[in-house]
PDB file of C-alpha atoms in Angstrom:
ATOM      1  CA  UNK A   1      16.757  -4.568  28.894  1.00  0.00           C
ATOM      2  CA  UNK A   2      17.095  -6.424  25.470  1.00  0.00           C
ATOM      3  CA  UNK A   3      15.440  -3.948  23.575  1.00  0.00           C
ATOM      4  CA  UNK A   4      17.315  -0.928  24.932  1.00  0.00           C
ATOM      5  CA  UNK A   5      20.467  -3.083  24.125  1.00  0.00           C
ATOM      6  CA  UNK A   6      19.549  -3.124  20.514  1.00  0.00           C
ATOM      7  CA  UNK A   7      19.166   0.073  19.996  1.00  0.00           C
ATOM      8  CA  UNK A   8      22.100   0.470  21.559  1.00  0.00           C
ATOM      9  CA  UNK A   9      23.801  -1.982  19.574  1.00  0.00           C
ATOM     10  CA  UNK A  10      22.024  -1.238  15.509  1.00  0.00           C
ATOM     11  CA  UNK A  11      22.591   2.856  16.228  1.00  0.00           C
ATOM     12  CA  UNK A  12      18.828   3.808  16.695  1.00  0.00           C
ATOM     13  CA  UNK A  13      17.202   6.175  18.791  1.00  0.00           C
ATOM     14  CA  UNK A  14      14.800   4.678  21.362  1.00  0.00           C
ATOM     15  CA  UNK A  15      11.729   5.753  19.914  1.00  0.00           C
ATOM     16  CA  UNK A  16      10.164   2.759  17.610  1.00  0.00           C
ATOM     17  CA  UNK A  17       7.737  -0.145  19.349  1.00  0.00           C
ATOM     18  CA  UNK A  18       9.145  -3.500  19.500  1.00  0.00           C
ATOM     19  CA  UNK A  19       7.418  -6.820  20.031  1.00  0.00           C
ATOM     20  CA  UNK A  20       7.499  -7.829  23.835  1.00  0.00           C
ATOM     21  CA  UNK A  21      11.072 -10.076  23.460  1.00  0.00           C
ATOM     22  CA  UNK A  22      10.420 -13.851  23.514  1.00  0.00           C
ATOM     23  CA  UNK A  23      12.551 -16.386  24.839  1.00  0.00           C
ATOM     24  CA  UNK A  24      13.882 -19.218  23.522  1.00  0.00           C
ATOM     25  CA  UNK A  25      11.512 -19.499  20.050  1.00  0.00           C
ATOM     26  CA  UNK A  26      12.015 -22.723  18.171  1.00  0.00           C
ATOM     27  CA  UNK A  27      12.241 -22.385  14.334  1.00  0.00           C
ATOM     28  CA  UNK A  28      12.170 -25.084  11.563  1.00  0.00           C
ATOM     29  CA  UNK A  29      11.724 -25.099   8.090  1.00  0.00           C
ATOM     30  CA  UNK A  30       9.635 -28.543   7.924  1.00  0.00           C
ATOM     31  CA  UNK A  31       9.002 -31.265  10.443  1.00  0.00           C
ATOM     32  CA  UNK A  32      12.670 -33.443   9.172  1.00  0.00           C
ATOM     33  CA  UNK A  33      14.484 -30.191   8.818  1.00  0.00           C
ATOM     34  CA  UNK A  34      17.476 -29.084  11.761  1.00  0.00           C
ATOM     35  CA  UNK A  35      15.297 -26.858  13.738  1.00  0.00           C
ATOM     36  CA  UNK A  36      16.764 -23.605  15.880  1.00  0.00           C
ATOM     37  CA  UNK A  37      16.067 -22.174  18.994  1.00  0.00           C
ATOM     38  CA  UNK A  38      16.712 -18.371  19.014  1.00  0.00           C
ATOM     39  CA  UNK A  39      17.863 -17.335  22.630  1.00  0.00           C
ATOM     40  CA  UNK A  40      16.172 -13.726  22.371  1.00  0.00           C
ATOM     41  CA  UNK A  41      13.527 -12.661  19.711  1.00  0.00           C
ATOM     42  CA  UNK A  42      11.850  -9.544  19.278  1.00  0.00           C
ATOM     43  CA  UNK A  43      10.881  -7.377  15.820  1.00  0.00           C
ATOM     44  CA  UNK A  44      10.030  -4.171  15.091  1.00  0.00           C
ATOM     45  CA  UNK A  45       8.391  -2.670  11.903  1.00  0.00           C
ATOM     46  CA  UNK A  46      11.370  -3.165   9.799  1.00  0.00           C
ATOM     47  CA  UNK A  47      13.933  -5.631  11.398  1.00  0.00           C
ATOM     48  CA  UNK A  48      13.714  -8.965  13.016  1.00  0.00           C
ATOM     49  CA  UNK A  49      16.367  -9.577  15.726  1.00  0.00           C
ATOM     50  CA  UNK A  50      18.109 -12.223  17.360  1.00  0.00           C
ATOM     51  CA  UNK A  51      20.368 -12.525  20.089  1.00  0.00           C
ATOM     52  CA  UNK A  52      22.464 -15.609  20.826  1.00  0.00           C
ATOM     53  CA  UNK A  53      24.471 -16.177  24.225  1.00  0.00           C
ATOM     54  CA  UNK A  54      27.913 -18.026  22.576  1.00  0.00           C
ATOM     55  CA  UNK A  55      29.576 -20.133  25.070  1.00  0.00           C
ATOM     56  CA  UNK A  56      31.726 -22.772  22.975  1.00  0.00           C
ATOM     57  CA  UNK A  57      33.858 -22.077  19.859  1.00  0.00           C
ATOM     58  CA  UNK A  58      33.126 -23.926  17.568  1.00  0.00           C
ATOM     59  CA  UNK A  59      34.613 -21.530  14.132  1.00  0.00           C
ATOM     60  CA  UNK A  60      30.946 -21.746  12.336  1.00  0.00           C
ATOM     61  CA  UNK A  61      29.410 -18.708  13.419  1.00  0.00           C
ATOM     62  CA  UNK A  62      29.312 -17.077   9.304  1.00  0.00           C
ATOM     63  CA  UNK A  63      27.447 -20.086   8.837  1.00  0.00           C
ATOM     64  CA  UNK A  64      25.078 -20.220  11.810  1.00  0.00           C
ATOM     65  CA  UNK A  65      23.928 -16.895  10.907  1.00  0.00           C
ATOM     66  CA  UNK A  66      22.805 -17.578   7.552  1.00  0.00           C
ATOM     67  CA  UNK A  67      20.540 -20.446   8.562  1.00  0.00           C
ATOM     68  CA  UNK A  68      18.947 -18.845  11.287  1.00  0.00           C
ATOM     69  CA  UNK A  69      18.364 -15.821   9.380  1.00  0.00           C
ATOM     70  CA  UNK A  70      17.039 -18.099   6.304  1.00  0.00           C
ATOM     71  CA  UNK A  71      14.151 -19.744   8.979  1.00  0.00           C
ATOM     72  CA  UNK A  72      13.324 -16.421  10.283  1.00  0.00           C
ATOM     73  CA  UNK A  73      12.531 -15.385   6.687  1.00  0.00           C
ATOM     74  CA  UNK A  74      10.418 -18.494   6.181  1.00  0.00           C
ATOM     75  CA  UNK A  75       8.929 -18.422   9.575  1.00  0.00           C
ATOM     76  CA  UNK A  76       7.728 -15.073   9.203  1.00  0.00           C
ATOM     77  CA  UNK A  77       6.392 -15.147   5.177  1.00  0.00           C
ATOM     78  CA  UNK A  78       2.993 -15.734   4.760  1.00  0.00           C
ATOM     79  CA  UNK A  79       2.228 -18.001   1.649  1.00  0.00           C
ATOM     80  CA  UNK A  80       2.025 -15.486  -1.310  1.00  0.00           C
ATOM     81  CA  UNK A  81       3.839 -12.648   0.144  1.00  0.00           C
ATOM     82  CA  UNK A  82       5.930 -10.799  -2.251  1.00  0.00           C
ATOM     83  CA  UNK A  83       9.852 -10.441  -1.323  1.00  0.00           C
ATOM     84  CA  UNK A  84       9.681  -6.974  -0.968  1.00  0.00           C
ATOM     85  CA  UNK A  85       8.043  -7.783   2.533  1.00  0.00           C
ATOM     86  CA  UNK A  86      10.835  -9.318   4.550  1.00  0.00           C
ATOM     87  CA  UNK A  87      12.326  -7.814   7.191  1.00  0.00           C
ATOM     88  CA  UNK A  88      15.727  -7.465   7.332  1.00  0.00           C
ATOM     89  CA  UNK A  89      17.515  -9.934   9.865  1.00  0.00           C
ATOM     90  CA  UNK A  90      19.848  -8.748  13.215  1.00  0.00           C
ATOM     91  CA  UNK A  91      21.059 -11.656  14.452  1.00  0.00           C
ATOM     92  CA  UNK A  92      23.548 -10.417  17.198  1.00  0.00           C
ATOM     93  CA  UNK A  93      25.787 -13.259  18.904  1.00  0.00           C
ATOM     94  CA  UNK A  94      27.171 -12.467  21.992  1.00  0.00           C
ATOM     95  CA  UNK A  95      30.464 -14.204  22.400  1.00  0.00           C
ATOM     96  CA  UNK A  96      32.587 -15.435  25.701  1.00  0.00           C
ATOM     97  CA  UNK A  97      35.727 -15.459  22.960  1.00  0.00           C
ATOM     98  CA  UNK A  98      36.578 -13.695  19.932  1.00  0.00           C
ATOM     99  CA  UNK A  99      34.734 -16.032  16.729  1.00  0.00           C
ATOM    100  CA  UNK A 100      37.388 -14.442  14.458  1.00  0.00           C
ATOM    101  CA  UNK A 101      40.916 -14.121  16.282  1.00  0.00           C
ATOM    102  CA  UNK A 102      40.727 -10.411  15.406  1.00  0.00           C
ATOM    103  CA  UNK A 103      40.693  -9.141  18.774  1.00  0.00           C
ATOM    104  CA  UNK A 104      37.795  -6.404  17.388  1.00  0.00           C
ATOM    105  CA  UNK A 105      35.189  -5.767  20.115  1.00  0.00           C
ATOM    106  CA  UNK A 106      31.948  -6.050  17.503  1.00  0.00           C
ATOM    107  CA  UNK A 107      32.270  -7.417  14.067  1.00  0.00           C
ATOM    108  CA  UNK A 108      29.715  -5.992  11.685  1.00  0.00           C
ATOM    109  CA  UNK A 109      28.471  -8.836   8.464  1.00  0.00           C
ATOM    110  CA  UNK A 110      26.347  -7.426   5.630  1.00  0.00           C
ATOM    111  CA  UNK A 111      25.339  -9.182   1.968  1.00  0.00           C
ATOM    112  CA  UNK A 112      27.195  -6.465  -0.465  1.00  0.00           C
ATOM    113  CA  UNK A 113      27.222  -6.654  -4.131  1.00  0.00           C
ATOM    114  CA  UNK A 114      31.636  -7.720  -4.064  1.00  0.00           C
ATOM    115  CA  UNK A 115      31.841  -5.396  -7.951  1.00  0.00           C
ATOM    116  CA  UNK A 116      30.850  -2.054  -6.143  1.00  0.00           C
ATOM    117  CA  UNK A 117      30.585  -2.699  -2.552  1.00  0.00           C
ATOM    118  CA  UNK A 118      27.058  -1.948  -2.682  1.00  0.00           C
ATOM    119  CA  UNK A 119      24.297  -3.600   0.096  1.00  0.00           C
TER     120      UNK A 119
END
């Protein structure tokens, strides 16, 4: 169900092979470092996905996203790796409320160069 949801959700066409979804992974950077626990995980060759169940408001969702997106990065980088092998990172949080007071049904976040509006 979660994986036909994503492709549901990121505009693909069922066809590529994603990792059997795991629940609730725990991520930290080192052993003193605020750790995560991802709700839903799964990958497939080019993305890395998570989906978060949002119950409480609590206005830091922006910021949430960038740290668990930073410790799937390091989670998933071997020592030596070159950049040019991360994944890029889905996290998709589904929300009781509206994070934004927008009343938009899906808000859409991606790192654009703010001269040219390039990604």
């Amino acid at each position: 169900m979660q994986i036909h949801c994503l492709y549901i959700y990121v505009g693909r066409k069922k066809k590529q092979t994603h990792q059997r979804p795991a629940r609730k992974a725990s991520l930290a950077a080192s052993y003193d470092a605020k750790s995560i626990r991802l709700d839903v995980r799964t990958s497939d060759p080019e993305h890395e996905y998570d989906i978060e169940m949002q119950t409480t408001d609590k206005k830091d969702l922006p910021l949430r996203a960038r740290y668990y997106q930073s410790l799937m990065d390091i989670e998933s980088t071997q020592r030596g790796a070159k950049y040019k092998t991360l994944k890029q990172n889905v996290v998709i949080f589904i929300c009781l409320h509206d994070p934004f007071d927008m009343a938009e049904p899906v808000y859409t976040f991606k790192n654009l160069c703010v001269e040219n509006g390039i990604v």
